[in-house]
Amino acid sequence: MKAAQIIEPNKPLKISEIDTPSPTGNHVLVKVKAVGVCHSDLHLWEGGYDTGDGFMDVTDRGVRFPVIPGHEIVGTVSEIGDSVVGIKVGDDVLVYPWIGCGSCPTCEKGDTNLCEAPKSLGVFQDGGYAEYSLVPDYKFLIKISGIDLEGAASLSCSGLTAYTAVKKAITNSPENILIVGAGGLGLMGVQIAKSLSNANIMCADLDDEKLKKAQEMGADHVINTKNSESSKNIMTICNEKGADSIIDFVNAPPTVKLDLSVIRKRGNIVLVGLFGGAVDLPLVSIPLKAITIQGAYTGNYNDLVELVDLAKKGIIKPIVSNHYVLNEANNALEDLKNRKIIGRAVIIP
Ligand SMILES: [Zn+2]
Ligand SMILES: [Zn+2]
């Protein structure tokens, strides 16, 4: 099969013919119809993350090169192992990629995405930038007949992260939710927040074009943060009370400073983006305002099943804006890096 592999960080992906894996036991071989191009692919390709005071190297977290990136995989089952039940050749499936060790208490609870020995597809094992992808267990597949397959790819990562972030953000019955960042994740966050809550949805970004999209997706108010009055504007929209919940899909020093300046008493800040950097926290205001700062990263298998149901009902419509073939995998990553993608890019192997 043809596959694109990261051989070493910051070098072009190697696109070549490699052996097609053959499934045994619980394995399922999926013929990839579309694979999402995600910022995490970019971090993997760059070899790590900026942590504010240094660089978090992915190889220290257990990544081994070469690896086939791509964790947002949709496709058709092409071959199954002899122990597979409930999945047959020809089924259209979405792959749940956030696999764990399978035996720790967290995995046993079903939160494989939070396992300390992760085996995520497209990160710690080969993923979907290939004609075929070997899924280690049929239990990680979700049948997705009846929805747009290309759009469904991003549900397993950006969609899932947006979904769990919104679930966390609505626990305090917010009147006002601020969504920071109107990229692929932010736009999904707007749609999900609109469908799961009655809150007033505000969306902040630097880019008017993206903010226009956010309005189309259901944002009640949009705020361009290039404007030096943006935090004042947010306070005005919230009747000077501030935002009850903030989901920060950027999570960079300037956006977190904005979050802290407009968070309401007993407010809840959910940090999602992996932009990186560091901020000084005004420590006294955390107890005095009784605010919560928490992170959200992907979600578990059941969250993804719930999200696919929302997509089947038409409540969320993932936007695919750019298409690439496998030979253009490097261009896809470059375009994402250079912020040329609004919405979501997919590779069609
Ligand atoms: Zn992703
Ligand atoms: Zn585990």
Coordinates of C-alpha atoms and ligand atoms in Angstrom, one line a residue:
M1 CA 0.0 0.0 0.0
K2 CA 1.0 3.6 -0.4
A3 CA 1.7 5.4 2.9
A4 CA 3.2 8.7 4.1
Q5 CA 5.6 8.3 7.0
I6 CA 7.3 10.8 9.2
I7 CA 10.9 9.5 9.2
E8 CA 12.3 12.3 11.3
P9 CA 11.0 15.6 12.6
N10 CA 10.9 18.6 10.3
K11 CA 11.9 16.5 7.2
P12 CA 9.4 15.9 4.4
L13 CA 7.2 12.9 4.9
K14 CA 8.3 9.9 2.9
I15 CA 5.6 8.7 0.6
S16 CA 6.2 5.2 -0.6
E17 CA 4.9 1.7 -1.1
I18 CA 5.0 -0.4 2.1
D19 CA 3.5 -3.8 3.1
T20 CA -0.2 -3.8 3.7
P21 CA -0.8 -5.1 7.2
S22 CA -3.0 -8.2 7.5
P23 CA -5.5 -8.5 10.3
T24 CA -5.7 -11.4 12.8
G25 CA -7.8 -11.9 16.0
N26 CA -9.6 -8.7 16.8
H27 CA -7.9 -6.6 14.2
V28 CA -9.7 -4.8 11.4
L29 CA -8.1 -3.6 8.2
V30 CA -9.8 -0.3 7.1
K31 CA -9.5 1.0 3.5
V32 CA -9.0 4.7 4.3
K33 CA -11.6 6.9 2.5
A34 CA -10.5 10.2 4.2
V35 CA -8.1 11.2 6.9
G36 CA -8.2 14.5 8.7
V37 CA -5.1 16.8 8.8
C38 CA -4.8 18.0 12.3
H39 CA -2.6 20.4 14.3
S40 CA -1.4 17.4 16.4
D41 CA 0.0 15.9 13.1
L42 CA 1.9 19.2 12.8
H43 CA 3.3 18.9 16.3
L44 CA 4.2 15.3 15.7
W45 CA 6.0 16.3 12.5
E46 CA 7.8 19.1 14.3
G47 CA 8.8 16.7 17.0
G48 CA 7.1 18.3 19.9
Y49 CA 5.4 21.2 21.7
D50 CA 6.5 24.6 23.0
T51 CA 5.9 24.4 26.8
G52 CA 6.6 28.0 27.6
D53 CA 9.9 27.3 29.3
G54 CA 11.2 24.7 26.9
F55 CA 10.3 22.0 24.3
M56 CA 8.3 18.8 25.0
D57 CA 9.9 16.3 22.7
V58 CA 7.4 13.7 21.5
T59 CA 10.0 11.0 21.6
D60 CA 10.2 11.5 25.4
R61 CA 6.5 10.8 25.4
G62 CA 7.0 7.5 23.7
V63 CA 6.7 8.3 20.0
R64 CA 8.9 6.2 17.7
F65 CA 9.8 7.3 14.2
P66 CA 9.1 6.3 11.5
V67 CA 5.4 6.5 12.0
I68 CA 2.4 7.0 9.7
P69 CA 0.5 10.1 11.1
G70 CA -3.2 10.6 10.9
H71 CA -5.7 9.8 13.7
E72 CA -8.9 11.1 12.1
I73 CA -9.7 8.1 10.0
V74 CA -12.9 7.1 8.1
G75 CA -13.1 4.2 5.7
T76 CA -14.6 0.9 4.7
V77 CA -13.8 -2.4 6.4
S78 CA -11.8 -4.3 3.9
E79 CA -10.6 -7.4 5.9
I80 CA -11.3 -8.6 9.5
G81 CA -9.5 -10.9 11.9
D82 CA -11.2 -14.2 12.9
S83 CA -12.4 -13.0 16.3
V84 CA -14.2 -9.9 15.1
V85 CA -17.9 -9.6 15.8
G86 CA -20.5 -7.1 14.8
I87 CA -18.4 -5.5 12.0
K88 CA -18.3 -6.9 8.5
V89 CA -16.4 -6.3 5.3
G90 CA -17.9 -3.3 3.5
D91 CA -19.1 -1.4 6.6
D92 CA -18.4 2.3 6.6
V93 CA -16.6 3.1 9.9
L94 CA -15.1 5.9 11.9
V95 CA -12.1 4.9 13.9
Y96 CA -11.8 5.8 17.6
P97 CA -8.0 6.5 17.7
W98 CA -7.4 7.3 21.4
I99 CA -6.4 3.8 22.4
G100 CA -4.7 3.1 25.7
C101 CA -2.8 0.2 27.3
G102 CA -6.1 -1.6 27.8
S103 CA -5.3 -2.9 31.3
C104 CA -4.9 0.1 33.7
P105 CA -7.8 1.4 35.9
T106 CA -8.3 4.4 33.5
C107 CA -8.6 2.1 30.5
E108 CA -10.9 -0.3 32.4
K109 CA -13.2 2.7 33.2
G110 CA -13.3 3.4 29.5
D111 CA -11.2 6.5 29.5
T112 CA -8.5 5.1 27.2
N113 CA -7.8 8.6 26.0
L114 CA -6.4 9.5 29.4
C115 CA -4.2 6.3 29.8
E116 CA -0.7 7.0 30.9
A117 CA 0.7 4.5 28.4
P118 CA -1.2 5.7 25.3
K119 CA -1.2 3.8 22.1
S120 CA -3.1 6.3 20.0
L121 CA -3.3 5.6 16.3
G122 CA -1.4 8.0 14.1
V123 CA 0.8 9.0 17.1
F124 CA 2.2 6.0 18.9
Q125 CA 1.2 3.5 16.2
D126 CA 0.7 3.9 12.5
G127 CA -2.3 5.9 11.5
G128 CA -4.3 6.9 8.4
Y129 CA -2.0 8.8 6.0
A130 CA -2.1 5.6 4.0
E131 CA -4.3 3.5 1.7
Y132 CA -5.1 1.1 4.6
S133 CA -5.0 1.4 8.4
L134 CA -4.9 -1.5 10.8
V135 CA -7.2 -1.0 13.8
P136 CA -6.1 -3.2 16.7
D137 CA -9.6 -4.0 17.9
Y138 CA -13.1 -3.9 16.3
K139 CA -14.3 -2.3 19.6
F140 CA -12.7 1.0 18.4
L141 CA -14.9 1.3 15.4
I142 CA -18.2 3.1 15.0
K143 CA -20.5 2.5 12.0
I144 CA -21.3 5.7 10.3
S145 CA -23.8 5.0 7.5
G146 CA -26.0 8.0 6.7
I147 CA -23.5 10.8 7.3
D148 CA -21.0 12.5 5.1
L149 CA -17.8 10.4 5.4
E150 CA -15.3 13.1 4.7
G151 CA -16.9 15.4 7.2
A152 CA -17.1 12.6 9.8
A153 CA -13.3 12.2 9.9
S154 CA -12.8 15.2 12.1
L155 CA -15.4 14.0 14.6
S156 CA -12.8 11.6 16.2
C157 CA -10.4 14.4 17.2
S158 CA -11.4 18.0 16.8
G159 CA -15.1 17.2 17.1
L160 CA -14.6 14.9 20.1
T161 CA -12.4 17.5 21.8
A162 CA -14.9 20.3 21.1
Y163 CA -17.7 18.0 22.4
T164 CA -16.0 17.1 25.7
A165 CA -14.9 20.7 26.2
V166 CA -18.5 21.9 25.7
K167 CA -19.8 19.2 28.1
K168 CA -17.3 20.5 30.7
A169 CA -18.2 24.2 30.0
I170 CA -22.0 23.7 30.5
T171 CA -21.8 22.0 33.9
N172 CA -22.3 25.4 35.6
S173 CA -25.5 26.2 33.6
P174 CA -23.9 29.2 31.9
E175 CA -25.8 32.3 30.8
N176 CA -22.9 33.3 28.6
I177 CA -20.3 31.1 27.0
L178 CA -17.2 32.6 25.3
I179 CA -15.5 30.5 22.7
V180 CA -12.0 31.7 21.9
G181 CA -10.7 30.7 18.4
A182 CA -12.9 30.2 15.3
G183 CA -10.8 27.6 13.6
G184 CA -12.0 24.1 12.9
L185 CA -12.4 23.2 16.6
G186 CA -13.9 26.5 17.6
L187 CA -16.5 26.4 14.8
M188 CA -17.5 22.9 16.0
G189 CA -17.6 24.2 19.6
V190 CA -20.0 26.9 18.5
Q191 CA -22.4 24.4 16.9
I192 CA -22.2 22.0 19.8
A193 CA -22.6 24.7 22.5
K194 CA -25.6 26.1 20.5
S195 CA -27.3 22.7 20.5
L196 CA -26.5 21.5 24.0
S197 CA -27.2 24.8 25.9
N198 CA -29.4 27.8 26.0
A199 CA -26.5 30.1 26.7
N200 CA -25.6 33.2 24.8
I201 CA -22.7 32.2 22.6
M202 CA -19.9 34.6 22.0
C203 CA -17.0 33.8 19.7
A204 CA -13.6 35.7 19.7
D205 CA -10.9 35.5 17.0
L206 CA -8.5 37.8 15.2
D207 CA -9.9 37.0 11.8
D208 CA -13.2 38.6 10.6
E209 CA -13.6 35.9 7.9
K210 CA -13.5 33.2 10.5
L211 CA -15.9 35.2 12.8
K212 CA -18.4 35.4 9.9
K213 CA -18.3 31.6 9.7
A214 CA -18.8 31.5 13.5
Q215 CA -22.0 33.6 13.1
E216 CA -23.2 31.3 10.4
M217 CA -22.7 28.4 12.8
G218 CA -24.8 30.0 15.5
A219 CA -22.6 32.4 17.5
D220 CA -24.9 35.2 18.9
H221 CA -22.0 37.7 19.2
V222 CA -18.6 37.8 17.6
I223 CA -15.6 39.8 18.9
N224 CA -12.5 40.6 17.0
T225 CA -9.6 40.5 19.5
K226 CA -7.4 42.7 17.4
N227 CA -9.6 45.5 18.8
S228 CA -7.9 46.8 22.0
E229 CA -11.4 47.1 23.6
S230 CA -12.2 43.5 23.1
S231 CA -12.4 42.5 26.8
K232 CA -14.5 45.6 27.5
N233 CA -16.8 44.6 24.6
I234 CA -17.2 41.1 26.0
M235 CA -18.1 42.5 29.4
T236 CA -20.7 44.8 27.8
I237 CA -22.3 41.8 26.0
C238 CA -22.4 39.9 29.3
N239 CA -24.1 42.9 31.1
E240 CA -20.8 43.5 32.9
K241 CA -21.0 40.1 34.7
G242 CA -18.4 38.3 32.6
A243 CA -18.5 35.0 30.9
D244 CA -19.7 32.0 33.0
S245 CA -17.7 29.6 30.9
I246 CA -14.9 30.1 28.5
I247 CA -13.6 27.5 26.1
D248 CA -10.2 28.5 24.8
F249 CA -9.4 26.6 21.6
V250 CA -6.2 28.7 21.1
N251 CA -4.7 28.6 24.6
A252 CA -1.9 31.0 24.0
P253 CA -0.7 33.7 26.4
P254 CA -2.8 36.6 24.9
T255 CA -6.0 34.5 24.8
V256 CA -5.6 33.2 28.3
K257 CA -5.0 36.7 29.6
L258 CA -8.2 37.7 27.8
D259 CA -10.0 34.7 29.5
L260 CA -8.9 35.7 32.9
S261 CA -10.0 39.3 32.4
V262 CA -13.5 38.4 31.5
I263 CA -14.3 35.3 33.6
R264 CA -17.2 35.7 35.9
K265 CA -17.2 34.8 39.6
R266 CA -17.5 31.0 39.9
G267 CA -16.6 30.8 36.2
N268 CA -15.1 27.9 34.4
I269 CA -12.2 28.1 31.9
V270 CA -11.7 25.1 29.7
L271 CA -8.3 25.2 28.0
V272 CA -8.1 23.1 24.8
G273 CA -5.7 24.5 22.3
L274 CA -2.1 23.4 22.2
F275 CA -0.6 26.6 21.1
G276 CA 1.7 26.6 24.1
G277 CA 3.5 29.3 26.1
A278 CA 3.0 30.4 29.7
V279 CA 1.2 33.1 31.7
D280 CA 1.4 34.6 35.1
L281 CA -1.7 33.6 37.1
P282 CA -3.3 36.2 39.3
L283 CA -3.4 33.8 42.2
V284 CA -5.7 35.7 44.6
S285 CA -8.4 36.0 42.0
I286 CA -8.7 32.3 41.7
P287 CA -10.0 31.6 45.2
L288 CA -11.8 35.0 45.5
K289 CA -13.7 34.4 42.3
A290 CA -13.8 30.7 42.9
I291 CA -13.0 30.0 39.3
T292 CA -12.1 26.6 37.8
I293 CA -9.4 26.2 35.2
Q294 CA -9.3 22.8 33.5
G295 CA -8.1 21.1 30.4
A296 CA -10.0 19.0 27.8
Y297 CA -8.2 16.6 25.5
T298 CA -10.2 14.3 23.1
G299 CA -12.7 12.1 24.8
N300 CA -13.6 8.5 25.4
Y301 CA -15.3 6.0 23.0
N302 CA -18.8 6.7 24.4
D303 CA -18.4 10.4 23.9
L304 CA -17.6 9.7 20.3
V305 CA -20.7 7.5 19.9
E306 CA -22.8 10.4 21.3
L307 CA -21.2 12.8 19.0
V308 CA -21.8 10.6 15.9
D309 CA -25.4 10.6 17.0
L310 CA -25.5 14.4 17.0
A311 CA -24.0 14.4 13.5
K312 CA -26.6 11.8 12.3
K313 CA -29.3 14.2 13.5
G314 CA -27.7 17.0 11.5
I315 CA -27.0 19.0 14.7
I316 CA -23.3 19.4 13.8
K317 CA -22.0 19.7 10.3
P318 CA -18.3 19.4 10.1
I319 CA -16.8 21.6 7.4
V320 CA -14.3 20.2 5.0
S321 CA -12.6 23.0 3.2
N322 CA -9.5 21.5 1.6
H323 CA -8.8 18.2 -0.1
Y324 CA -5.4 16.6 -0.8
V325 CA -4.3 13.3 -2.3
L326 CA -1.7 11.2 -0.4
N327 CA 1.2 12.5 -2.6
E328 CA 0.3 16.0 -1.3
A329 CA 0.6 15.1 2.4
N330 CA 3.5 17.5 2.8
N331 CA 1.6 20.3 1.2
A332 CA -1.4 19.6 3.5
L333 CA 0.8 20.0 6.6
E334 CA 2.6 23.1 5.2
D335 CA -0.8 24.7 4.4
L336 CA -2.0 24.0 7.9
K337 CA 1.2 25.4 9.4
N338 CA 0.8 28.6 7.2
R339 CA -2.8 29.0 8.4
K340 CA -4.2 28.6 4.9
I341 CA -6.9 26.3 6.0
I342 CA -10.3 27.5 7.2
G343 CA -12.4 24.6 8.6
R344 CA -10.8 21.3 8.0
A345 CA -8.5 19.6 5.5
V346 CA -8.6 16.0 4.6
I347 CA -6.4 13.7 2.6
I348 CA -8.1 11.3 0.3
P349 CA -5.7 8.4 -0.1
Ligands
ZN1 ZN -6.4 15.6 15.8
ZN2 ZN -4.3 2.3 30.2

